[in-house]
XYZ file of C-alpha atoms in Angstrom:
487
model
C 136.209 -41.638 35.402
C 138.144 -38.426 36.094
C 139.620 -38.555 32.600
C 136.120 -38.918 31.190
C 134.907 -35.895 33.144
C 137.862 -33.851 31.881
C 137.108 -34.896 28.301
C 133.466 -33.875 28.776
C 134.556 -30.523 30.199
C 136.980 -29.892 27.359
C 134.356 -30.842 24.776
C 131.887 -28.454 26.351
C 134.504 -25.684 26.228
C 135.445 -26.378 22.607
C 135.131 -23.286 20.423
C 136.689 -21.906 17.210
C 138.020 -19.053 19.360
C 139.865 -21.338 21.743
C 142.893 -22.055 19.644
C 146.568 -21.186 19.614
C 146.202 -18.389 17.051
C 143.638 -16.537 19.177
C 145.843 -17.008 22.248
C 148.829 -15.579 20.354
C 146.894 -12.525 19.101
C 145.517 -11.710 22.549
C 148.918 -12.431 24.075
C 150.569 -9.877 21.793
C 148.084 -7.195 22.800
C 148.445 -8.039 26.482
C 152.228 -8.074 26.198
C 152.286 -4.574 24.718
C 149.831 -3.265 27.331
C 151.796 -4.788 30.224
C 155.107 -3.408 28.938
C 153.586 0.075 28.548
C 152.177 -0.112 32.074
C 155.497 -1.372 33.420
C 157.585 1.384 31.799
C 155.249 4.224 32.802
C 154.712 2.743 36.264
C 158.441 2.468 36.966
C 158.869 6.080 35.851
C 156.125 7.187 38.247
C 157.626 5.173 41.090
C 161.114 6.632 40.713
C 159.706 10.139 40.507
C 158.319 9.513 43.975
C 161.243 7.438 45.289
C 164.293 8.660 43.318
C 167.730 7.191 43.724
C 170.405 9.756 44.712
C 171.895 10.023 41.224
C 168.588 10.383 39.354
C 167.594 13.550 37.474
C 164.308 13.973 35.628
C 163.221 16.155 32.710
C 161.047 19.179 33.453
C 160.009 19.655 29.824
C 157.517 19.169 28.484
C 155.617 20.268 31.565
C 152.836 17.812 30.661
C 155.193 14.806 30.579
C 153.847 13.119 33.713
C 150.312 13.995 32.707
C 150.927 12.007 29.520
C 152.818 9.042 30.998
C 150.423 8.487 33.889
C 147.391 8.954 31.661
C 148.795 6.265 29.360
C 149.576 4.071 32.372
C 146.036 4.148 33.708
C 144.428 3.861 30.265
C 146.562 0.849 29.326
C 145.836 -0.714 32.706
C 142.096 -0.368 32.163
C 142.418 -1.796 28.630
C 144.146 -4.852 30.132
C 140.970 -5.876 31.990
C 138.866 -7.041 28.990
C 141.970 -8.324 27.181
C 142.997 -10.422 30.181
C 139.483 -11.844 30.584
C 139.403 -12.709 26.868
C 142.801 -14.411 27.131
C 141.699 -16.452 30.143
C 138.547 -17.463 28.281
C 140.656 -18.591 25.315
C 143.091 -20.743 27.298
C 140.502 -22.158 29.712
C 140.584 -25.699 28.204
C 144.293 -25.943 29.055
C 143.365 -25.691 32.748
C 141.593 -29.076 32.624
C 144.200 -30.896 30.566
C 145.213 -34.352 31.655
C 147.697 -35.190 33.007
C 148.121 -31.797 34.720
C 151.934 -31.969 34.567
C 153.912 -33.918 31.962
C 157.496 -33.170 32.911
C 159.927 -30.607 34.340
C 159.562 -28.138 31.445
C 155.792 -28.418 31.565
C 155.858 -27.884 35.331
C 157.920 -24.728 34.806
C 155.414 -23.518 32.241
C 152.446 -24.215 34.525
C 154.126 -22.391 37.414
C 154.912 -19.397 35.203
C 151.278 -19.284 34.079
C 150.013 -19.499 37.669
C 152.328 -16.714 38.836
C 151.542 -14.565 35.799
C 147.767 -14.939 36.065
C 147.727 -14.397 39.832
C 149.998 -11.351 39.728
C 148.127 -9.891 36.742
C 144.750 -10.231 38.475
C 146.054 -8.720 41.735
C 147.898 -5.924 39.908
C 144.930 -4.937 37.756
C 142.424 -5.149 40.617
C 144.483 -3.118 43.099
C 145.412 -0.598 40.405
C 141.771 -0.092 39.500
C 140.763 0.377 43.136
C 143.626 2.832 43.598
C 142.079 5.115 40.968
C 139.132 5.441 43.339
C 141.441 5.788 46.387
C 139.959 2.679 48.000
C 142.468 0.438 49.773
C 140.702 -2.579 51.365
C 143.965 -4.439 52.069
C 146.558 -4.349 54.870
C 149.692 -3.784 52.743
C 151.093 -0.480 51.374
C 149.843 -0.058 47.816
C 152.772 1.804 46.252
C 155.517 -0.570 47.364
C 153.560 -3.762 46.638
C 152.315 -2.487 43.283
C 155.883 -1.700 42.243
C 157.336 -5.029 43.423
C 154.519 -7.021 41.822
C 155.190 -5.310 38.486
C 158.633 -6.944 38.337
C 157.154 -10.329 39.270
C 154.547 -9.967 36.539
C 157.024 -8.968 33.829
C 159.439 -11.705 34.883
C 156.780 -14.405 34.711
C 155.610 -12.988 31.367
C 159.128 -13.242 29.911
C 159.446 -16.794 31.240
C 156.092 -17.769 29.761
C 157.018 -16.306 26.373
C 160.283 -18.254 26.419
C 158.527 -21.532 27.150
C 155.849 -20.902 24.507
C 158.167 -19.411 21.875
C 157.809 -22.325 19.455
C 154.015 -22.121 19.578
C 154.043 -18.319 19.277
C 156.329 -18.504 16.246
C 154.167 -21.168 14.598
C 150.935 -19.171 14.879
C 152.327 -15.631 14.704
C 151.000 -15.011 11.180
C 147.358 -15.393 10.226
C 148.118 -16.997 6.858
C 149.974 -19.821 8.606
C 147.116 -20.418 11.050
C 144.086 -21.027 8.820
C 143.513 -23.023 5.635
C 141.831 -21.820 2.444
C 138.391 -22.421 3.960
C 139.161 -20.395 7.100
C 139.535 -23.409 9.383
C 142.201 -23.447 12.080
C 145.238 -25.506 11.095
C 145.973 -28.069 13.793
C 149.707 -28.633 14.185
C 150.341 -31.268 16.883
C 154.082 -30.551 16.745
C 153.596 -26.939 17.889
C 152.804 -28.019 21.444
C 149.378 -26.393 21.813
C 147.287 -27.461 24.794
C 144.121 -25.983 23.356
C 143.179 -28.853 21.032
C 139.643 -30.080 21.653
C 139.051 -33.843 21.903
C 137.662 -33.775 18.347
C 140.809 -32.076 17.032
C 143.024 -34.465 18.959
C 141.119 -37.352 17.435
C 141.592 -35.986 13.924
C 145.369 -35.826 14.322
C 145.673 -39.136 16.186
C 146.696 -42.281 14.382
C 143.544 -44.182 15.383
C 141.214 -41.574 14.059
C 137.939 -43.589 13.659
C 137.845 -44.958 17.208
C 139.069 -41.741 18.813
C 136.694 -39.639 16.761
C 133.719 -41.741 17.720
C 134.683 -41.478 21.406
C 135.208 -37.712 21.098
C 131.927 -37.112 19.310
C 130.185 -39.276 21.879
C 131.553 -37.013 24.601
C 129.280 -34.149 23.510
C 126.211 -33.715 25.727
C 122.831 -34.742 24.394
C 120.047 -32.412 23.363
C 120.133 -28.818 22.180
C 123.414 -28.055 24.009
C 125.221 -30.828 22.178
C 123.833 -29.714 18.826
C 124.932 -26.126 19.409
C 128.442 -27.234 20.432
C 128.713 -29.497 17.376
C 127.605 -26.615 15.147
C 130.213 -24.331 16.695
C 132.952 -26.960 16.266
C 131.802 -27.927 12.771
C 131.238 -31.539 13.834
C 128.518 -33.413 11.874
C 125.429 -34.407 13.870
C 125.058 -37.917 15.200
C 123.277 -40.299 12.784
C 119.713 -41.166 13.687
C 119.476 -44.413 15.623
C 117.594 -47.327 13.923
C 114.189 -48.135 15.366
C 115.049 -51.769 16.122
C 117.839 -54.271 16.046
C 116.176 -56.056 13.121
C 116.204 -52.838 11.128
C 119.852 -52.442 12.032
C 120.666 -55.893 10.728
C 118.510 -55.364 7.641
C 120.095 -51.983 7.001
C 123.510 -53.513 7.383
C 122.673 -56.274 4.909
C 121.255 -53.802 2.424
C 124.306 -51.586 2.715
C 126.615 -54.539 2.256
C 124.650 -55.683 -0.796
C 124.762 -52.189 -2.297
C 128.490 -51.994 -1.653
C 129.120 -55.350 -3.334
C 126.912 -54.399 -6.268
C 128.741 -51.139 -6.709
C 132.085 -52.897 -6.620
C 130.963 -55.445 -9.232
C 129.930 -52.810 -11.776
C 132.345 -52.425 -14.732
C 134.736 -49.472 -14.520
C 133.823 -46.978 -17.198
C 136.200 -43.989 -17.215
C 133.930 -40.998 -17.589
C 131.091 -41.966 -15.190
C 133.598 -43.064 -12.582
C 135.464 -39.764 -12.826
C 132.198 -37.875 -12.511
C 131.341 -39.856 -9.406
C 134.734 -39.063 -7.914
C 134.295 -35.358 -8.637
C 130.855 -35.429 -7.050
C 132.317 -37.175 -4.045
C 135.048 -34.546 -3.735
C 132.465 -31.766 -4.059
C 130.341 -33.348 -1.347
C 133.384 -33.498 0.914
C 134.401 -29.897 0.151
C 131.038 -28.427 1.036
C 131.152 -29.348 4.763
C 134.735 -28.006 4.937
C 133.698 -24.663 3.443
C 130.645 -24.489 5.707
C 132.702 -25.234 8.780
C 135.324 -22.678 7.742
C 132.653 -20.031 7.263
C 131.189 -20.768 10.696
C 134.601 -20.569 12.320
C 135.321 -17.235 10.653
C 131.983 -15.825 11.814
C 132.613 -17.045 15.366
C 136.136 -15.596 15.433
C 135.041 -12.251 14.047
C 132.214 -12.049 16.563
C 134.554 -12.875 19.417
C 137.174 -10.298 18.451
C 134.484 -7.721 17.743
C 133.191 -8.232 21.264
C 136.662 -7.956 22.790
C 137.378 -4.827 20.731
C 134.084 -3.222 21.730
C 134.706 -3.971 25.415
C 138.265 -2.631 25.313
C 137.392 0.522 23.385
C 134.366 1.030 25.607
C 136.157 0.915 28.968
C 138.974 3.099 27.630
C 136.666 5.699 26.074
C 134.452 5.886 29.157
C 137.380 6.480 31.557
C 140.010 8.339 29.502
C 138.060 11.592 29.906
C 139.552 12.064 33.382
C 142.909 12.810 31.719
C 142.008 13.635 28.104
C 140.191 16.680 26.789
C 138.880 14.772 23.767
C 137.218 12.040 25.842
C 136.045 14.373 28.612
C 132.379 14.500 27.436
C 132.046 10.694 27.804
C 133.887 10.297 31.114
C 131.342 7.986 32.752
C 133.505 5.735 34.928
C 136.510 7.977 35.632
C 137.257 8.571 39.300
C 137.358 12.362 38.817
C 135.459 14.797 36.606
C 137.627 17.595 35.259
C 136.663 21.215 36.075
C 134.568 20.116 39.043
C 135.699 21.380 42.425
C 136.964 24.542 44.105
C 139.016 26.810 41.823
C 137.518 24.817 38.914
C 139.783 21.868 39.764
C 139.065 18.458 41.359
C 140.347 17.673 44.857
C 141.951 14.428 45.995
C 142.666 15.144 49.660
C 140.712 17.769 51.523
C 141.950 20.011 54.315
C 139.613 18.221 56.715
C 141.040 14.814 55.789
C 144.553 16.194 56.224
C 143.700 17.648 59.634
C 144.891 21.194 58.821
C 141.665 23.197 59.088
C 142.924 25.209 62.063
C 146.639 25.506 61.273
C 146.172 26.421 57.600
C 143.777 29.246 58.426
C 145.664 30.583 61.447
C 146.358 34.326 61.304
C 149.987 33.842 62.319
C 150.808 31.336 59.551
C 154.241 31.831 58.006
C 156.560 30.012 55.628
C 160.073 29.295 56.902
C 162.864 28.995 54.322
C 166.095 27.526 55.686
C 169.434 27.785 53.880
C 172.860 26.595 54.958
C 173.743 29.902 56.618
C 170.609 32.051 56.278
C 166.999 31.455 57.322
C 163.993 33.658 56.688
C 160.327 33.640 57.573
C 157.640 34.998 55.246
C 154.004 35.817 55.886
C 151.646 35.453 52.962
C 151.752 39.214 52.346
C 155.544 39.173 52.367
C 155.564 36.363 49.826
C 153.404 38.428 47.519
C 155.705 41.410 48.035
C 158.652 39.371 46.727
C 157.017 39.415 43.300
C 154.846 36.778 41.678
C 154.968 34.836 38.439
C 152.342 32.902 36.506
C 152.607 29.427 34.974
C 150.332 27.035 33.060
C 150.951 23.670 34.658
C 148.905 20.499 35.051
C 147.904 18.682 38.182
C 148.525 15.041 37.235
C 147.664 12.534 39.938
C 148.844 8.957 40.232
C 145.200 7.870 40.189
C 145.052 8.874 36.524
C 143.127 12.130 36.415
C 144.804 15.356 35.328
C 143.957 18.912 34.331
C 145.807 22.010 33.183
C 145.472 25.071 35.401
C 146.817 28.612 35.776
C 148.955 29.118 38.868
C 150.363 32.299 40.347
C 152.933 32.587 43.097
C 156.579 33.074 44.066
C 159.287 31.282 42.117
C 161.112 28.633 44.148
C 164.397 29.926 42.758
C 163.674 33.406 44.176
C 163.019 31.976 47.645
C 166.227 29.960 47.505
C 168.087 33.059 46.394
C 166.694 34.920 49.400
C 168.517 32.477 51.725
C 171.683 32.347 49.568
C 171.236 28.711 48.580
C 174.031 27.550 46.237
C 173.231 26.443 42.662
C 172.220 22.794 42.355
C 170.591 22.664 45.782
C 168.286 19.876 46.837
C 165.357 21.035 48.945
C 162.915 19.441 51.335
C 159.357 20.722 51.678
C 157.276 20.017 54.783
C 153.493 20.297 55.035
C 151.329 21.354 57.960
C 149.980 17.780 57.918
C 151.148 15.718 60.859
C 150.452 12.312 59.287
C 150.649 10.812 55.841
C 153.332 9.423 53.570
C 153.677 12.647 51.567
C 153.778 15.280 54.312
C 157.547 15.618 53.601
C 158.703 15.891 49.983
C 162.211 16.116 48.526
C 162.884 18.034 45.320
C 165.944 17.776 43.101
C 167.729 20.816 41.667
C 166.215 20.303 38.208
C 162.840 21.231 39.700
C 163.987 23.708 42.343
C 165.770 25.849 39.739
C 163.067 25.644 37.071
C 161.450 29.089 36.547
C 157.963 27.567 36.457
C 158.262 25.884 39.861
C 156.196 28.039 42.180
C 155.101 28.388 45.732
C 151.554 28.927 44.501
C 149.233 31.428 46.154
C 146.508 31.678 43.501
C 144.798 29.180 41.218
C 142.797 29.938 38.082
C 142.572 33.659 38.851
C 141.412 33.341 42.461
C 142.957 32.884 45.889
C 144.031 29.317 46.475
C 141.167 27.367 48.017
C 141.774 25.715 51.378
C 141.297 22.248 49.864
C 143.860 23.099 47.179
C 146.541 24.050 49.676
C 145.855 27.535 51.104
C 147.795 29.449 52.262
C 150.572 28.161 49.956
C 151.474 25.020 48.040
C 154.065 23.679 45.600
C 153.469 23.369 41.869
C 156.247 22.143 39.559
C 156.394 20.844 35.965
C 156.281 17.131 35.203
C 155.678 15.846 38.729
C 152.963 13.629 40.283
C 150.239 15.416 42.190
C 151.270 13.762 45.466
C 154.581 15.660 45.214
C 152.875 19.033 44.694
C 152.770 19.500 48.449
C 149.856 21.468 49.910
C 149.633 23.589 53.091
C 153.403 24.039 53.251
C 155.144 25.447 56.326
C 158.847 24.893 55.665
C 161.329 24.768 52.764
C 164.796 23.551 53.691
C 168.003 23.321 51.644
C 169.370 19.834 52.373
C 172.285 19.544 49.912
């Protein structure tokens, strides 16, 4: 009974789009998107948690703006592609028996791990763009660890399915001249419908009749048969007598036809007519399958392009006018720049606006304290640098302030110094930030005092903040109170 229910379910889910070729095409797109997300995500992670020996490029200044924009865009594109892939392989979830051996068990486990990790990774990543964290674990560490699990399970899955992927990699090897999917039972596909399995089985008549009978009755069954290219059920005779009479008549006609003399030309014409009658359903079915496939891929393409176009405007100037779903709107906020974390949320309203605020710069042998006026008196520089946040939004801005290298020179810091910057915040994972010498010595790294031609707004880090090329926004520390040479 269970086997019958599974056959009914698989028949109901039969579709020209649910085949190995479609799974391979969507798998290629997903594979590329996941690899892009993995590479850009690992780069972002190590920028925030560098190993001692790591050094990062400071040019181009928009490097992180580009890599993180690609990371978020590719991650958003994964959503419709992943849903389409799951829709395509759905019949494999109700296959029977569920496990057929050790290799099949390994494959099923890799699929389960891959699907679960992909769904968690995409969902948490999407919610992170809106800075919503309805879970008890730290996002950054779990997101990074899960990326390795996802890529590992993806590589394992590709290895197990390599024969099938190779068989259906090219379109010309996947469809016949009529556009119908080529069923290859030796390729190991688990997406064959009961009808297709019956066609490649040795006992085709009995299996086919059982498979066709597994379609539901009524309009639903007719629609599914039309989609699969299966001929409709013959009309049932009105009575048993008519059945017997029809059977006798058919038998008589068959015998009469067999007793007729064989005349070459008419017989050949009959054979050609028979072949033509058989070719017509094949061409019709192929045309229907092509239409269904094109409609499916058109829908997937429209969904993917749509979600990308409607969110990419938070990091792209070209798509900015159609930024409907992006977490941030560019050029909206104080100093014509969006804000992620406000001074109120950081708890620095009083300390950042205190009249006695000063910046302490600590070297190995010399320490100095600067008021905001004294910082300005040191001499200021201007730089065009982006704010590029891990949530995906970014925007170029004009910053003005004191070069970090000048401040380090004021305390006689040696070349190649590592520095640590501390914020007035008393809580938060980014209140203390370490900076390597490649950034500390860059002439465009500033202790910023002005933004876009005006005094730095309180929510953007007044009285002073860090801005450096090619770094995540969380490392552009706001409301700073101390810069310390640590190595």
